[in-house]
Amino acid sequence: MEVKRLGANDAEHYWNLRLEALQKNPESFITTYDEAMQRLKPIETVAERLSDDSAFTYGAYDKQQLLGVVTFIPGKHKKFEHKGEILAMYVSPAARGKGVGKALIKACIDQAKSSSIEQIQLSVVSTNKPAKLLYEAMGFEPYGVEKKAIKLGKEHYLDEDLMVLFLDEVL
């Protein structure tokens, strides 16, 4: 397995995995599959985003197969430059339990350590126990819960656990 920062050349692989994520784990993403399918020129848009230096998207490949992705966004405001955020984490079901998620999170931690980032934040659907266990194993700690963070339909809500990793506490 190779973990690398994704670029414009990876856009089609990223898009295909993103569509898989939206179908297999819709509760974990704000964008719906139907919304994604309505986008004009989605691969070109993804290529532009992957070329932008304001965020880092990492992918785990096995040969030519993209197994998982994660995006790390450093804080942009002067008073938030010490923080970064992990978003859009997804590992294909066939690759789960094989260290792909850990490798992706490690890439984000390494990126943060190479800059002025002091802490990494993320949110995870409260019922997503495997993801929470992964984040805890990587050193993240819960610091709160956002009640009714995601609304599905008219009356179904999901809470999100808010987690943080302080890099000065990471060995």
mmCIF file of N, CA and C in Angstrom, residues 68-145:
data_model
loop_
_atom_site.group_PDB
_atom_site.id
_atom_site.type_symbol
_atom_site.label_atom_id
_atom_site.label_comp_id
_atom_site.label_asym_id
_atom_site.label_seq_id
_atom_site.Cartn_x
_atom_site.Cartn_y
_atom_site.Cartn_z
ATOM 1 N N GLY A 68 -8.718 4.341 0.045
ATOM 2 C CA GLY A 68 -9.235 5.254 1.053
ATOM 3 C C GLY A 68 -8.696 6.655 0.845
ATOM 4 N N VAL A 69 -9.385 7.631 1.432
ATOM 5 C CA VAL A 69 -8.997 9.036 1.294
ATOM 6 C C VAL A 69 -9.287 9.776 2.597
ATOM 7 N N VAL A 70 -8.581 10.887 2.773
ATOM 8 C CA VAL A 70 -8.832 11.804 3.875
ATOM 9 C C VAL A 70 -8.340 13.186 3.453
ATOM 10 N N THR A 71 -9.019 14.222 3.921
ATOM 11 C CA THR A 71 -8.603 15.590 3.632
ATOM 12 C C THR A 71 -8.221 16.281 4.940
ATOM 13 N N PHE A 72 -7.116 17.009 4.890
ATOM 14 C CA PHE A 72 -6.635 17.786 6.023
ATOM 15 C C PHE A 72 -6.600 19.251 5.618
ATOM 16 N N ILE A 73 -7.273 20.094 6.397
ATOM 17 C CA ILE A 73 -7.337 21.524 6.090
ATOM 18 C C ILE A 73 -6.711 22.311 7.242
ATOM 19 N N PRO A 74 -5.585 22.956 6.990
ATOM 20 C CA PRO A 74 -4.994 23.811 8.028
ATOM 21 C C PRO A 74 -5.868 25.046 8.252
ATOM 22 N N GLY A 75 -5.831 25.573 9.468
ATOM 23 C CA GLY A 75 -6.577 26.787 9.780
ATOM 24 C C GLY A 75 -6.091 27.948 8.927
ATOM 25 N N LYS A 76 -7.010 28.744 8.424
ATOM 26 C CA LYS A 76 -6.654 29.844 7.530
ATOM 27 C C LYS A 76 -6.592 31.192 8.237
ATOM 28 N N HIS A 77 -7.460 31.397 9.201
ATOM 29 C CA HIS A 77 -7.476 32.663 9.923
ATOM 30 C C HIS A 77 -6.257 32.731 10.843
ATOM 31 N N LYS A 78 -5.674 33.907 10.967
ATOM 32 C CA LYS A 78 -4.462 34.101 11.764
ATOM 33 C C LYS A 78 -4.586 33.472 13.155
ATOM 34 N N LYS A 79 -5.735 33.638 13.785
ATOM 35 C CA LYS A 79 -5.916 33.121 15.135
ATOM 36 C C LYS A 79 -6.217 31.622 15.172
ATOM 37 N N PHE A 80 -6.382 30.999 14.005
ATOM 38 C CA PHE A 80 -6.628 29.563 13.927
ATOM 39 C C PHE A 80 -5.505 28.811 13.223
ATOM 40 N N GLU A 81 -4.416 29.486 12.919
ATOM 41 C CA GLU A 81 -3.320 28.836 12.190
ATOM 42 C C GLU A 81 -2.683 27.691 12.964
ATOM 43 N N HIS A 82 -2.932 27.623 14.247
ATOM 44 C CA HIS A 82 -2.376 26.544 15.075
ATOM 45 C C HIS A 82 -3.245 25.281 15.038
ATOM 46 N N LYS A 83 -4.368 25.343 14.308
ATOM 47 C CA LYS A 83 -5.295 24.213 14.248
ATOM 48 C C LYS A 83 -5.468 23.722 12.814
ATOM 49 N N GLY A 84 -5.791 22.467 12.696
ATOM 50 C CA GLY A 84 -6.154 21.888 11.414
ATOM 51 C C GLY A 84 -7.351 20.974 11.617
ATOM 52 N N GLU A 85 -7.994 20.601 10.513
ATOM 53 C CA GLU A 85 -9.194 19.779 10.596
ATOM 54 C C GLU A 85 -9.134 18.624 9.604
ATOM 55 N N ILE A 86 -9.575 17.483 10.060
ATOM 56 C CA ILE A 86 -9.691 16.302 9.200
ATOM 57 C C ILE A 86 -11.140 16.197 8.742
ATOM 58 N N LEU A 87 -11.318 16.011 7.423
ATOM 59 C CA LEU A 87 -12.645 15.899 6.811
ATOM 60 C C LEU A 87 -12.664 14.759 5.793
ATOM 61 N N ALA A 88 -13.851 14.336 5.451
ATOM 62 C CA ALA A 88 -14.089 13.439 4.306
ATOM 63 C C ALA A 88 -13.265 12.157 4.354
ATOM 64 N N MET A 89 -13.118 11.584 5.537
ATOM 65 C CA MET A 89 -12.386 10.322 5.698
ATOM 66 C C MET A 89 -13.270 9.183 5.209
ATOM 67 N N TYR A 90 -12.685 8.316 4.385
ATOM 68 C CA TYR A 90 -13.423 7.145 3.911
ATOM 69 C C TYR A 90 -12.441 6.065 3.503
ATOM 70 N N VAL A 91 -12.743 4.837 3.934
ATOM 71 C CA VAL A 91 -11.996 3.654 3.504
ATOM 72 C C VAL A 91 -13.009 2.668 2.943
ATOM 73 N N SER A 92 -12.723 2.157 1.759
ATOM 74 C CA SER A 92 -13.601 1.199 1.109
ATOM 75 C C SER A 92 -13.799 -0.026 2.014
ATOM 76 N N PRO A 93 -15.014 -0.562 2.105
ATOM 77 C CA PRO A 93 -15.280 -1.688 3.004
ATOM 78 C C PRO A 93 -14.308 -2.861 2.844
ATOM 79 N N ALA A 94 -13.906 -3.162 1.630
ATOM 80 C CA ALA A 94 -12.991 -4.286 1.402
ATOM 81 C C ALA A 94 -11.611 -4.047 1.995
ATOM 82 N N ALA A 95 -11.260 -2.777 2.242
ATOM 83 C CA ALA A 95 -9.930 -2.441 2.765
ATOM 84 C C ALA A 95 -9.941 -2.139 4.259
ATOM 85 N N ARG A 96 -11.093 -2.162 4.875
ATOM 86 C CA ARG A 96 -11.178 -1.837 6.303
ATOM 87 C C ARG A 96 -10.528 -2.925 7.155
ATOM 88 N N GLY A 97 -9.948 -2.499 8.257
ATOM 89 C CA GLY A 97 -9.289 -3.443 9.162
ATOM 90 C C GLY A 97 -7.909 -3.860 8.706
ATOM 91 N N LYS A 98 -7.371 -3.194 7.690
ATOM 92 C CA LYS A 98 -6.064 -3.563 7.132
ATOM 93 C C LYS A 98 -5.026 -2.458 7.300
ATOM 94 N N GLY A 99 -5.314 -1.483 8.153
ATOM 95 C CA GLY A 99 -4.352 -0.426 8.422
ATOM 96 C C GLY A 99 -4.434 0.770 7.493
ATOM 97 N N VAL A 100 -5.379 0.778 6.575
ATOM 98 C CA VAL A 100 -5.510 1.885 5.627
ATOM 99 C C VAL A 100 -5.883 3.175 6.354
ATOM 100 N N GLY A 101 -6.875 3.112 7.224
ATOM 101 C CA GLY A 101 -7.303 4.289 7.968
ATOM 102 C C GLY A 101 -6.182 4.863 8.821
ATOM 103 N N LYS A 102 -5.452 3.989 9.510
ATOM 104 C CA LYS A 102 -4.328 4.455 10.333
ATOM 105 C C LYS A 102 -3.271 5.144 9.479
ATOM 106 N N ALA A 103 -2.990 4.582 8.332
ATOM 107 C CA ALA A 103 -1.977 5.170 7.451
ATOM 108 C C ALA A 103 -2.418 6.550 6.952
ATOM 109 N N LEU A 104 -3.690 6.696 6.664
ATOM 110 C CA LEU A 104 -4.200 7.993 6.199
ATOM 111 C C LEU A 104 -4.155 9.043 7.313
ATOM 112 N N ILE A 105 -4.575 8.658 8.506
ATOM 113 C CA ILE A 105 -4.533 9.588 9.634
ATOM 114 C C ILE A 105 -3.086 9.954 9.956
ATOM 115 N N LYS A 106 -2.183 8.990 9.879
ATOM 116 C CA LYS A 106 -0.763 9.269 10.129
ATOM 117 C C LYS A 106 -0.234 10.293 9.129
ATOM 118 N N ALA A 107 -0.660 10.210 7.871
ATOM 119 C CA ALA A 107 -0.236 11.191 6.861
ATOM 120 C C ALA A 107 -0.686 12.597 7.262
ATOM 121 N N CYS A 108 -1.898 12.715 7.794
ATOM 122 C CA CYS A 108 -2.388 14.022 8.254
ATOM 123 C C CYS A 108 -1.584 14.521 9.449
ATOM 124 N N ILE A 109 -1.299 13.630 10.375
ATOM 125 C CA ILE A 109 -0.511 14.003 11.552
ATOM 126 C C ILE A 109 0.888 14.442 11.129
ATOM 127 N N ASP A 110 1.498 13.706 10.221
ATOM 128 C CA ASP A 110 2.837 14.073 9.737
ATOM 129 C C ASP A 110 2.818 15.425 9.040
ATOM 130 N N GLN A 111 1.783 15.681 8.244
ATOM 131 C CA GLN A 111 1.644 16.972 7.571
ATOM 132 C C GLN A 111 1.534 18.092 8.600
ATOM 133 N N ALA A 112 0.714 17.862 9.608
ATOM 134 C CA ALA A 112 0.526 18.874 10.646
ATOM 135 C C ALA A 112 1.820 19.140 11.405
ATOM 136 N N LYS A 113 2.542 18.086 11.727
ATOM 137 C CA LYS A 113 3.798 18.235 12.473
ATOM 138 C C LYS A 113 4.845 19.011 11.680
ATOM 139 N N SER A 114 4.774 18.951 10.352
ATOM 140 C CA SER A 114 5.763 19.639 9.517
ATOM 141 C C SER A 114 5.432 21.124 9.345
ATOM 142 N N SER A 115 4.365 21.580 10.001
ATOM 143 C CA SER A 115 3.954 22.977 9.906
ATOM 144 C C SER A 115 3.806 23.549 11.315
ATOM 145 N N SER A 116 3.070 24.614 11.435
ATOM 146 C CA SER A 116 2.866 25.236 12.746
ATOM 147 C C SER A 116 1.594 24.737 13.435
ATOM 148 N N ILE A 117 1.024 23.662 12.947
ATOM 149 C CA ILE A 117 -0.200 23.110 13.530
ATOM 150 C C ILE A 117 0.115 22.496 14.897
ATOM 151 N N GLU A 118 -0.714 22.822 15.878
ATOM 152 C CA GLU A 118 -0.556 22.294 17.228
ATOM 153 C C GLU A 118 -1.646 21.293 17.597
ATOM 154 N N GLN A 119 -2.780 21.387 16.917
ATOM 155 C CA GLN A 119 -3.877 20.470 17.214
ATOM 156 C C GLN A 119 -4.672 20.159 15.950
ATOM 157 N N ILE A 120 -5.201 18.950 15.922
ATOM 158 C CA ILE A 120 -6.036 18.503 14.800
ATOM 159 C C ILE A 120 -7.409 18.171 15.366
ATOM 160 N N GLN A 121 -8.429 18.702 14.727
ATOM 161 C CA GLN A 121 -9.800 18.453 15.144
ATOM 162 C C GLN A 121 -10.529 17.645 14.075
ATOM 163 N N LEU A 122 -11.564 16.936 14.516
ATOM 164 C CA LEU A 122 -12.436 16.225 13.588
ATOM 165 C C LEU A 122 -13.769 16.005 14.267
ATOM 166 N N SER A 123 -14.744 15.641 13.466
ATOM 167 C CA SER A 123 -16.035 15.220 14.013
ATOM 168 C C SER A 123 -16.409 13.909 13.352
ATOM 169 N N VAL A 124 -17.104 13.076 14.113
ATOM 170 C CA VAL A 124 -17.475 11.745 13.629
ATOM 171 C C VAL A 124 -18.872 11.430 14.141
ATOM 172 N N VAL A 125 -19.686 10.823 13.296
ATOM 173 C CA VAL A 125 -21.036 10.437 13.699
ATOM 174 C C VAL A 125 -20.921 9.561 14.953
ATOM 175 N N SER A 126 -21.670 9.918 15.970
ATOM 176 C CA SER A 126 -21.550 9.275 17.287
ATOM 177 C C SER A 126 -21.749 7.766 17.259
ATOM 178 N N THR A 127 -22.532 7.264 16.327
ATOM 179 C CA THR A 127 -22.784 5.819 16.254
ATOM 180 C C THR A 127 -21.742 5.073 15.431
ATOM 181 N N ASN A 128 -20.768 5.782 14.853
ATOM 182 C CA ASN A 128 -19.747 5.150 14.016
ATOM 183 C C ASN A 128 -18.603 4.646 14.900
ATOM 184 N N LYS A 129 -18.846 3.533 15.586
ATOM 185 C CA LYS A 129 -17.881 3.000 16.550
ATOM 186 C C LYS A 129 -16.529 2.632 15.933
ATOM 187 N N PRO A 130 -16.490 2.006 14.750
ATOM 188 C CA PRO A 130 -15.170 1.685 14.184
ATOM 189 C C PRO A 130 -14.312 2.922 13.934
ATOM 190 N N ALA A 131 -14.924 3.997 13.420
ATOM 191 C CA ALA A 131 -14.166 5.223 13.165
ATOM 192 C C ALA A 131 -13.698 5.835 14.473
ATOM 193 N N LYS A 132 -14.569 5.865 15.481
ATOM 194 C CA LYS A 132 -14.188 6.426 16.773
ATOM 195 C C LYS A 132 -13.036 5.641 17.393
ATOM 196 N N LEU A 133 -13.078 4.317 17.273
ATOM 197 C CA LEU A 133 -11.988 3.493 17.797
ATOM 198 C C LEU A 133 -10.676 3.784 17.068
ATOM 199 N N LEU A 134 -10.740 3.979 15.764
ATOM 200 C CA LEU A 134 -9.549 4.320 14.986
ATOM 201 C C LEU A 134 -8.970 5.640 15.480
ATOM 202 N N TYR A 135 -9.801 6.657 15.585
ATOM 203 C CA TYR A 135 -9.317 7.965 16.003
ATOM 204 C C TYR A 135 -8.734 7.918 17.417
ATOM 205 N N GLU A 136 -9.391 7.196 18.307
ATOM 206 C CA GLU A 136 -8.865 7.062 19.667
ATOM 207 C C GLU A 136 -7.519 6.333 19.666
ATOM 208 N N ALA A 137 -7.408 5.305 18.836
ATOM 209 C CA ALA A 137 -6.137 4.567 18.738
ATOM 210 C C ALA A 137 -5.012 5.457 18.228
ATOM 211 N N MET A 138 -5.361 6.486 17.456
ATOM 212 C CA MET A 138 -4.367 7.418 16.927
ATOM 213 C C MET A 138 -4.121 8.588 17.880
ATOM 214 N N GLY A 139 -4.781 8.575 19.037
ATOM 215 C CA GLY A 139 -4.524 9.583 20.055
ATOM 216 C C GLY A 139 -5.567 10.678 20.191
ATOM 217 N N PHE A 140 -6.591 10.660 19.372
ATOM 218 C CA PHE A 140 -7.635 11.679 19.459
ATOM 219 C C PHE A 140 -8.480 11.442 20.712
ATOM 220 N N GLU A 141 -8.926 12.550 21.308
ATOM 221 C CA GLU A 141 -9.767 12.490 22.496
ATOM 222 C C GLU A 141 -11.065 13.248 22.234
ATOM 223 N N PRO A 142 -12.180 12.715 22.746
ATOM 224 C CA PRO A 142 -13.439 13.451 22.595
ATOM 225 C C PRO A 142 -13.449 14.679 23.494
ATOM 226 N N TYR A 143 -14.038 15.766 22.999
ATOM 227 C CA TYR A 143 -14.173 16.951 23.829
ATOM 228 C C TYR A 143 -15.586 17.517 23.821
ATOM 229 N N GLY A 144 -16.483 16.858 23.126
ATOM 230 C CA GLY A 144 -17.861 17.321 23.127
ATOM 231 C C GLY A 144 -18.709 16.543 22.148
ATOM 232 N N VAL A 145 -19.990 16.819 22.186
ATOM 233 C CA VAL A 145 -20.951 16.209 21.271
ATOM 234 C C VAL A 145 -21.823 17.313 20.696
#
